Structures are given as C-alpha cells and as structure tokens.
Amino acid sequence: MRTVNTYIGSPVERVEDYRFLRGEGQYVGDLVREGQWHAAFVRSPVGHGVIRNIDCSAALAWPGVKAVLTAADIEGEIPKIPFRRPNPTIGPYAQPIIASGKVRYFGEPVAVILAESAEIAEDALAAIVLDIEQLPAAIDRQTCMSDKVVLFDHPGSNIATVFHANKGEVDAAFAAADVTVRGQFSTQRQTALPMETRGLLAEWDPKSNHLTVYGAAKLPFFNRKTMADLMGLPETAVDYIEVDVGGGFGARGEFYPEDFLVAFAARKFHKPIRWIEDRREHLTAIGHSREAECDVELAFSKDGTLLGMRGDLFVNVGAYVRPNGMTPVRNAAQFMSGPYRIPAIHLQAHAYVSNKTPAGTYRGPGRYEGSFFIERLMDLGAARLGMDRLALRRRNLVTDAEMPYPLAPVLPSDGRAETNCDSGDYRVCFDKCLEEFGWAQKAEFDGKLIDGRYHGLGIACFIEGGASGPSETARMEIEADGSVAVYAGSSAIGQGLETVLSQIAADALEISIDRIKLYHGSTTYLKEGWGSYGSRATVMGGSAVIDAATKLLEAFKVAAASRLKLDPSELTIVDGVARAKDGRSVPFDEVASMEIKADGRFDNWKPTYSYGTSAVHLAVDPGTGHVDVIDYTIVDDVGRIINPLTLHGQVTGAVVQGFGSAFSEELVYDADGTLLVGSLADYLIPVATDYPHVHCVSMESFPSPINPLGAKGAGEGGIISVGGAVANAVASALRDFGVQPSRMPLNPQRVWELIQDGKKALAST
Amino acid sequence: MKLPDFDYHSPTSLDEAITLMATPNARVLAGGQSLLPIMAFRLAAPSALVDLRKIKGLDKIEITQDAIHLGPMVRWRDVERHEGLAAALPLLTQAMEHVAHYQIRNRGTVGGSLAHADPAAEFPGIAVTCDARIHLAGANGKRVVAAGDLFVGPLETCLQDGEIITSIELPRWPQARRWAFEEFSQRRGDFALAGIALFYDLDGERRAQNVHIGVIGATDRPRRLPGAEAALNGQALSDEVIAKACAAACAEVDPPTDIHGSAEYRRSLVGTLLQRALVKASS
Ligand SMILES: Cc1cc2nc3c(=O)[nH]c(=O)nc-3n(C[C@H](O)[C@H](O)[C@H](O)COP(=O)(O)OP(=O)(O)OC[C@H]3O[C@@H](n4cnc5c(N)ncnc54)[C@H](O)[C@@H]3O)c2cc1C
C-alpha cells in the first residue's frame, strides 16, 4: 500500500528522458505536412532607415517560390503586438508585425518569402531588392537618451517609461548616513539562446475557419488570444499546440512578428506554412536582454547597517517594446535591494529605445542585473566601512522575524507594484554556503599569487521571485484502464515539467506514478491556462493539479458510492480503489465509463521568493586575463523540494548560464546598428567542459505559506548572483592592482585591460 | 542556413579528381568542417564538390628517414592516434590537441586546413614553422611550394583554380631538439586568439641555434617571427634574452582587431605566449 508523499521530494528520474534519449522527441522541426510551404524572412540589413522600395519581382520569378508578402499585403493598418504587462506610456512603442515605412533594427522583418522548400526560400532572399535609405542609428545610451536620433516621431522621445521604486524617506536616510558609496556599473546585451531555435507550423482549415499553430512554448493561451485578436477571429478559432521544446529561458514562446506572419500566410494561401529559424537569424530576431547600466548609491551607518539606496538605472530595450519588454526594467528597480533590509529606497529605472533588436526577458530578468550592481556596491561599502564583507552582508540580510518583508513598490504599476518576500531566514543559507564552500579554509588564498595566477574569493546573495500569477488550471479524467489523464495549463520548455507534475498528481491521488498520463501546454486541453514563465509552473501548475486531484477523488467517491449503494462517507480510497467496510471495493477503471473528471484551479497573485547565497573561488592569469573558476558553491532555500534531481539540474544549468553572462556572451553592434555577432563562433556560450566545479545545495527550511505545496519558484535563482560573485572575486584576486570591475562581461581581454589600467595607475602614483 | 544547390562527385583516382576540378567554380571537399558552414552561410556557392574520400592512399601517414609525409585526407584524429608521430614530431601532435572538438576532429583534415588558410588555425602554423613542403597537382601538372609561400592572406592561398594538395612533407627532427607550443583561446577548442609554435637546437655551449618561431591568430596568416628569432639565435636563453625576443615579437606582429580581441590585446598575448613557450622549451 502506498502512502502520501512518496514521490514529492524523491529523486524521480525524468520521465521525458526516456523519449529524448532514444531520439523520439518531436520538435516543431520534425513536423511535416503534405504540401506545406516554407517561409524565409527578408530582414533589414541596416539598423535604421526609410524603406523606399521593395522589389520582389525577381524573387517571385524564382523557380519554386510561391509568394512574397510585404507590409503592402496587410490590409488596413499594420497590427501591433500587444503587451503582456501594459503601462500608460509604452503604447506608441509596440512592435508592428512587419516593417512598413521605416526599419528600426538590423533583422527587422520586411518581407516573407514562401517557397516549396526552405532551401529555395532562403536562396530567393538574395533576389529581393531592398531600397532602404539608411539613417543615423541610436545605439548607445547617450545618443538614445539625448533624443539626438529619435526612433518614433510620435511621441518624439526615446524614453518609453521611467519606473520608480520608492520606499521610506531616502533623503533623510542619506542625510543620516555615516558612510555612502556610489558606483556606475553595466551589464551587457545578451540573449537567452535556447538550443532549439524558434519554429512554427501554421495550418488553416478553410472549412471550419480554424487556425492551428504548432511550436507553442511558454505562453500558449496568451498567444492564442493575441493571435485571435490580431487576425480578427474568435479565440475558439485558434489553437496553439505544444510539441517538444528545446529550452525557453524567457525568450522562446513570446508572441513575435513571425508568429503572426506565418499564420497570416497559412490563412491567405490555405497552405500549411512552416518556418524554422536558423541560428544567425535567431541572434537578430529573438528577444535580447540585459543591456543595463546604473549609477547608484548606498547609505550605511558606522556599524554597517544599510540605511538607504538611491540612483538611476538605464535599460536599452531595443527598437520596440515587446510583450514583456518592460519586465527586466521594472524588475531591476524592484529587486535590486535583493535579500537585504533597506528601509529607504528611491530608484528610477529608465527604459529607452534604440536601433537594436527589441528586448524581452532572459532567465532572472532584471534580477541578474540588479544583483550584480548591489553586490559590487556591498563590497565597495565594506571596504569603505573597513568591515569584513561577510559580516556586512550578514548584518543586513532579512530574517524570519521580518516576514512577510515588503520590497519597494514600483510605479507605474503593471498590476504587480507591491510585493512581499514570503518566508525564510536569509542568514541560514548564507551560513550554510560559507560552510559548504569552506570559506574559512579558502580565505588564505584570497588575493594571493600562486603559480603565476592570482586567486580570489567572492560572495553574492540573491532572492528569486517565482509563482507568477494570476492563476493556473488543470483537469483530470479517469481513463478506461484505470489511469488518470492530467491536462495542465503549464507548458514544458525542457524543465522537467512532465516529471514534476506527475509526481505531484500521483501523490495527490495516492496512486502509482505510472498511472499518470500528463498532457500539457496546448490550448486544446483546457479552456483557460497560463504557461511557464517567472518560475511558476511547478508552484502554480502543481497547486492546480492538487486541486483537481482533490476534486477527482471526491467525484470518484461519489461514483463508487452510488455503485455500491452506500454513502460516500462510508468509503475510503486507497491506491485508486474505493473500499467499503464490508470488504466490497470499486477500482478506478470500473467507473471510467461514468466519465469521472474534475477541473482544478489555483489563483494567486503573490509571488514566492526563494533565496540563497553563492561563493566562488577563482584564479586569474594576469598574462592572458583568463579566469578559471576553481569552485562555485550555491546554497538556496526553495521552500519545498519536489524533485532534487531536476532541481539540481536546473540550478547547475542556471549557474553555468550565469558564467556565460559573467565571462563571455555579448551581442556587439557597430555604430550603424549592425549586429556583429552572427554565429556561435561569435557568441561564446559556455560549453560542457568549461566549468566543471559547480556545487549546488538546496534547502527546504522555510516552506512558502502561500501555496498548498509550500514550494517556491526554483532553478532560475542560480543565475542571479553569478555576475556579482564573480566580479567581486576578480576584484579580490587583483587587489594588488586596485582592480574594481564595473562592466560586464569579464572576458579575458577586459580582465587584461583592467590589470594594465591598474598597473598604469599604480605607476603614476 | 541551408546549403545551396551543387553537383557532387566522389572520384576514385587523383587524375579523375583533377579532371573534375576543371569544372568552373568546383571545390574540393575534404572533411567539410569549414567548407560546409561557409556554404550554409552562403559565403561560397560552388557549382560542384569533388570529394576526395574515395581516392586510396590520400589518408596515409608515412615516416621515412628524412621526412614525415601526411596525405591531405589525414584527419586530426589520425594524427592524434598515430603510433610514431608523437615521437617523430612532438610539436605537431601537441599543437593538434588544440584543434576544435572531437566531433570536428573526427572529420577535419590537414589538407583542408591548409587550403582553408584560417590565420588562427594550428596546422598551417606548424607547417610554416617546420618548413613544410606542400605538394600540389592540377591540370597544369605538379609543383611543390614552401608552406611559407602557400599563405597569401586570411583564407587565401597561392593555390590555382583546380589545384589539389596531394601531400604535405615535414622534415624529420634531431632527437635533442627543443620545442614548445602555446596558444590562448577563450574556450578550449576555439580558434586561437594567438598562438606560438617554436623550436631550436642547442649548440655545444648551450646556445640556441636554428631558431624557428611561428605565430598564429595574431597576424593575417601564419608566419615566422624573424626579429624574435634573431634575438635568440646564438644566445643562451636567459630571462633577459627571452624578454628581448618577446619585445621583438610584439613589435613585428600587426594583429587585427575584431569582436574577439583588440590588436593591442593580441600583441600582448604574442609576447606572453612566446615567453611561456621559451621557458617551457628551455626547462
Ligand atoms: C566549431 C569548429 C571549430 C573549429 N576549431 C578549429 C580550431 O581550433 N583549429 C583549427 O585549425 N581548425 C578548427 N576548425 C576547422 C577544422 O579543423 C576544419 O576541419 C579544417 O580547417 C578544414 O578541414 P576540412 O577537412 O574540414 O576541409 P573542408 O571543409 O572540406 O575544406 C576546406 C577548404 O579546403 C579546400 N580543400 C580541402 N582539401 C583540399 C585539398 N586536398 N586540396 C585543395 N583544396 C582542399 C576545400 O575546397 C575548402 O575550400 C573548426 C571547425 C569548426 C566547425
């Protein structure tokens, strides 16, 4: 006989892996439809310009080319992609689904070629003659924010929004401070780079006027609504189908121009249209992120107590505001205080447009940036105060007694202005991290030159919001064979959702996990649903599954009772069998014909906050500037661990992604707005062998009080503190040269330059 | 990133290959690890590919009294696994460890690497440093060029249209020769930001003679560093002598600036790597 909670908390191996490891995954690129056409996008070759003419005649004459679409083929006004998180000022900056009149970034879609094969479609790209009059581009913050080059005549300014994070009396806090530190820091433009590029297959059924879009990820329900609105269709006339997805990380699965254009072509030509993004295209077209700068100050009292934080953040959001384009900006303002108790805050976060690819979210949006900023300032503050950097942090970490702890509200509000940290004692992970890492033992290497390399230790702490609202749904049905079909509104983007939700369902139903069949992510399963973003799927989807399970067992009991002519209260359910005291019993399969089903739902606007600390030991080669990560330890508290294996994999992956941010990835533009990064030989992501020493420890000491699982959004947290920890360790290693990194990434050339600058400065004093 | 249209041939003899290469805009296909990506990016659209894989003997490694002969279709993997090469020419096997990742090493060839002429590639640097002789065959007959003359610029060689590299000949080494290879790339397996290959012989008074230093990654093609060589020839290797040679090397390279590294950074790397290589070779 089974007991509750034998799956939750156990290292259940990923049920997905069986399929993937045998090559049985089905990605959108594996889908083939009879008579399908292939789309290729003609993209702007310049960063900023006026479209004078698009001559498609040669392309149309190309053997195998079926059609070419441009803005001229869209009747009426060119639709713009709506926002997921609207605010009062961003309206004019929404992205049109195809460029008309003007191009505003390198890679902006200007035409679509439809051909009988992808090869022909790509070949014909060269036959389109674009006459574009190039305009000066707005690339850097100075040019953009001074409105020297304006992207939109209306409203005539490049500032899309200024967010304010406000709390307490900040001027008074600074007036009362014994010590203040101020710094300017920046993080570089990046993208999430899922291994599977985007892809879509759209089918239009003229008989039923129905559109089906394959290749959904992250947000199938929002995208369905958006698509229906833009196409002038009822929502019920559109379905988004999720097949296997090779990674999302915040960027994949948002509504992009290609979503509309591929579907538009399917409807116009009554043909299945497939488009698989190639990698070069991906780098110019999917959401970018992380291009942020700050000028921020902290105020301390003599004993190291944080009194206040104030200053400005500047985020380059690219040419348009995409559906989630403001998320990193408002997040940076709200989460920059991180896990620290700061009674007075005033931050202004300026979102400005530029002639670069429009930005969106990337794992840990705004949080990675903010964490890097404040963690550098904490080290500078410790130096200024003459205090140990560990002691300074520990003193200011939020404790259990202060929960729920309010963060600074952010205005203009996008519906989530106010938020509270839900539970935890941030000192516990901190202490555990120092112990796991062996800080006391390693401290003797800090700042030392050993065998030609400078060793350094760094530390950084973080909080990670999860469980994004507003709700999630799930449905369960007892099947003929006695198994239970679970339909979840959450989507699987490679994070192990099938495994985790199956564990939760099996425990909630008290049956074996092999009897759970999990279906997810497609709009055909549920009337309403949300998806996977903001570290929500386990918490929100899992809680909806629990609700559905409770209701399903209730319905089963009623059905079994009617069959046995008993009152439901006289039955107990064990392992999918309703048992009466007299020994009679009814198993699941016997009532399957009675169509036992239940709808579950979990509504919740309050985020969870997991938190943690990471410590790093690294060594810098002063001759090459290369940084070798010798040990990286991260300890987080996730409220409740559903599956230690998948959690560990997610945290490790997030940390390694963070190394890409800290050391090597960068989307570089030239002054005209041309993206200079065209392949993975230019965009240097970490490879499997680069960072072998990552040690992740997860705790569950403080369950979240706001959901039935006690779980918190987890995994994503691993990326947040990497930049700060690494930069602090590099500073510590290179203290002999007075190096204080302020700009990311710390690629070998930059580290080498910091050492050269340090040497020069020393020589001149 | 789909391949453009092309004809494909896989001849079984060199003569047949040479004849096929007379087709306008035909290209030799070896391991395909450089050519196919270039085609996918539409930086090249050959009319025909002439695959050398079925021509017997082109993947032979032969070590004779005087020379090492590598067939053009010898793959990185073959170099790595060969019994005698590590002893016969340790500089070669050491340098090959830095080439790409194992999937690519299973296919990439020495002939393809020379013909592709990437300024940051290891093998061309070794060929130039070690005075390799490159055997070519084409419609107009056979010829031999010195490796130092093969490379004209980035991705540019003196090969004429239709010419095929048929063999690479590397002189044998005296047992006591001193050598070292040092390179720096951001990630293991990436093309080098800079690299140094060198060897020299010690005379009776432990002075360096016959110094050969080659550089990759920091110049528009693999080349020797005569200034640094001159600073070392006839000298016992002291810290001071090494420093002079490094200064000479930095002064005589004219590195490119691109998104992976500035000229100044690459120049400094040349000095750092030469210093490290000389210390390694002399200890
Ligand atoms: C991700 C990646 C990383 C890499 N990293 C490195 C690295 O670190 N160092 C490095 O050196 N290389 C690296 N390479 C390149 C790799 O080593 C290539 O295989 C090599 O440069 C070309 O060899 P190939 O046999 O693949 O040639 P192919 O791609 O088949 O051909 C390359 C060119 O040479 C011509 N050619 C081939 N053989 C002959 C011949 N016998 N005669 C005349 N012309 C010929 C072809 O026509 C073509 O123009 C990397 C490649 C990749 C994809």
XYZ file of C-alpha atoms and ligand atoms in Angstrom, chain B residues 27-37 52 72-73 76 98-101 104 107-116 118 120-124 159 163-166 183 189-192, ligand 1:
99
model
C 35.702 22.937 -54.958
C 37.480 20.077 -53.266
C 35.541 18.560 -50.368
C 37.665 17.047 -47.618
C 36.233 16.859 -44.073
C 33.684 19.539 -44.861
C 34.082 21.139 -41.449
C 34.965 24.527 -42.880
C 33.532 24.348 -46.366
C 30.009 23.287 -45.476
C 29.440 26.021 -42.860
C 38.440 13.108 -52.104
C 45.837 15.586 -47.400
C 42.989 13.453 -46.073
C 43.117 15.315 -36.769
C 44.143 22.438 -29.548
C 42.154 21.888 -32.731
C 38.398 22.124 -32.246
C 36.256 19.454 -30.548
C 35.196 18.029 -35.742
C 36.421 14.685 -39.831
C 38.680 17.715 -40.281
C 41.791 17.104 -42.398
C 45.281 18.541 -42.695
C 44.818 19.308 -46.408
C 41.543 21.078 -45.769
C 43.116 23.116 -43.011
C 45.964 24.296 -45.263
C 43.681 25.104 -48.189
C 41.207 26.895 -45.930
C 42.446 30.330 -41.430
C 44.209 31.237 -36.422
C 44.402 27.543 -37.351
C 47.095 25.439 -35.741
C 48.238 23.180 -38.551
C 49.135 25.934 -41.017
C 46.609 27.544 -54.977
C 44.792 22.636 -57.870
C 44.716 19.922 -55.224
C 47.009 19.480 -52.244
C 48.299 15.931 -52.618
C 48.134 29.160 -27.533
C 38.764 24.132 -28.909
C 38.071 27.656 -30.183
C 40.284 29.208 -32.793
C 43.320 30.817 -31.182
C 33.291 24.555 -34.438
C 34.584 24.428 -35.193
C 35.753 24.719 -34.516
C 36.946 24.614 -35.175
N 38.082 24.905 -34.484
C 39.268 24.790 -35.114
C 40.492 25.074 -34.435
O 40.515 25.377 -33.245
N 41.639 24.985 -35.149
C 41.649 24.625 -36.458
O 42.717 24.551 -37.056
N 40.538 24.369 -37.120
C 39.351 24.429 -36.487
N 38.211 24.152 -37.186
C 38.320 23.855 -38.614
C 38.528 22.391 -38.847
O 39.746 21.972 -38.352
C 38.408 22.147 -40.352
O 38.107 20.835 -40.476
C 39.616 22.432 -41.213
O 40.060 23.736 -41.105
C 39.283 22.163 -42.682
O 39.389 20.820 -42.906
P 38.277 20.013 -43.653
O 38.879 18.721 -43.958
O 37.066 20.008 -42.867
O 38.127 20.845 -45.024
P 36.866 21.214 -45.860
O 35.920 21.967 -45.042
O 36.376 20.040 -46.578
O 37.546 22.180 -46.896
C 38.072 23.423 -46.529
C 38.634 24.130 -47.758
O 39.774 23.462 -48.219
C 39.615 23.019 -49.564
N 40.308 21.750 -49.638
C 40.162 20.675 -48.848
N 41.030 19.729 -49.131
C 41.766 20.178 -50.156
C 42.840 19.645 -50.914
N 43.361 18.451 -50.642
N 43.337 20.395 -51.893
C 42.850 21.610 -52.162
N 41.867 22.179 -51.501
C 41.319 21.463 -50.492
C 38.152 22.975 -49.767
O 37.809 23.116 -51.120
C 37.684 24.148 -48.941
O 37.873 25.330 -49.629
C 36.992 24.218 -36.545
C 35.818 23.945 -37.216
C 34.622 24.039 -36.573
C 33.357 23.702 -37.294
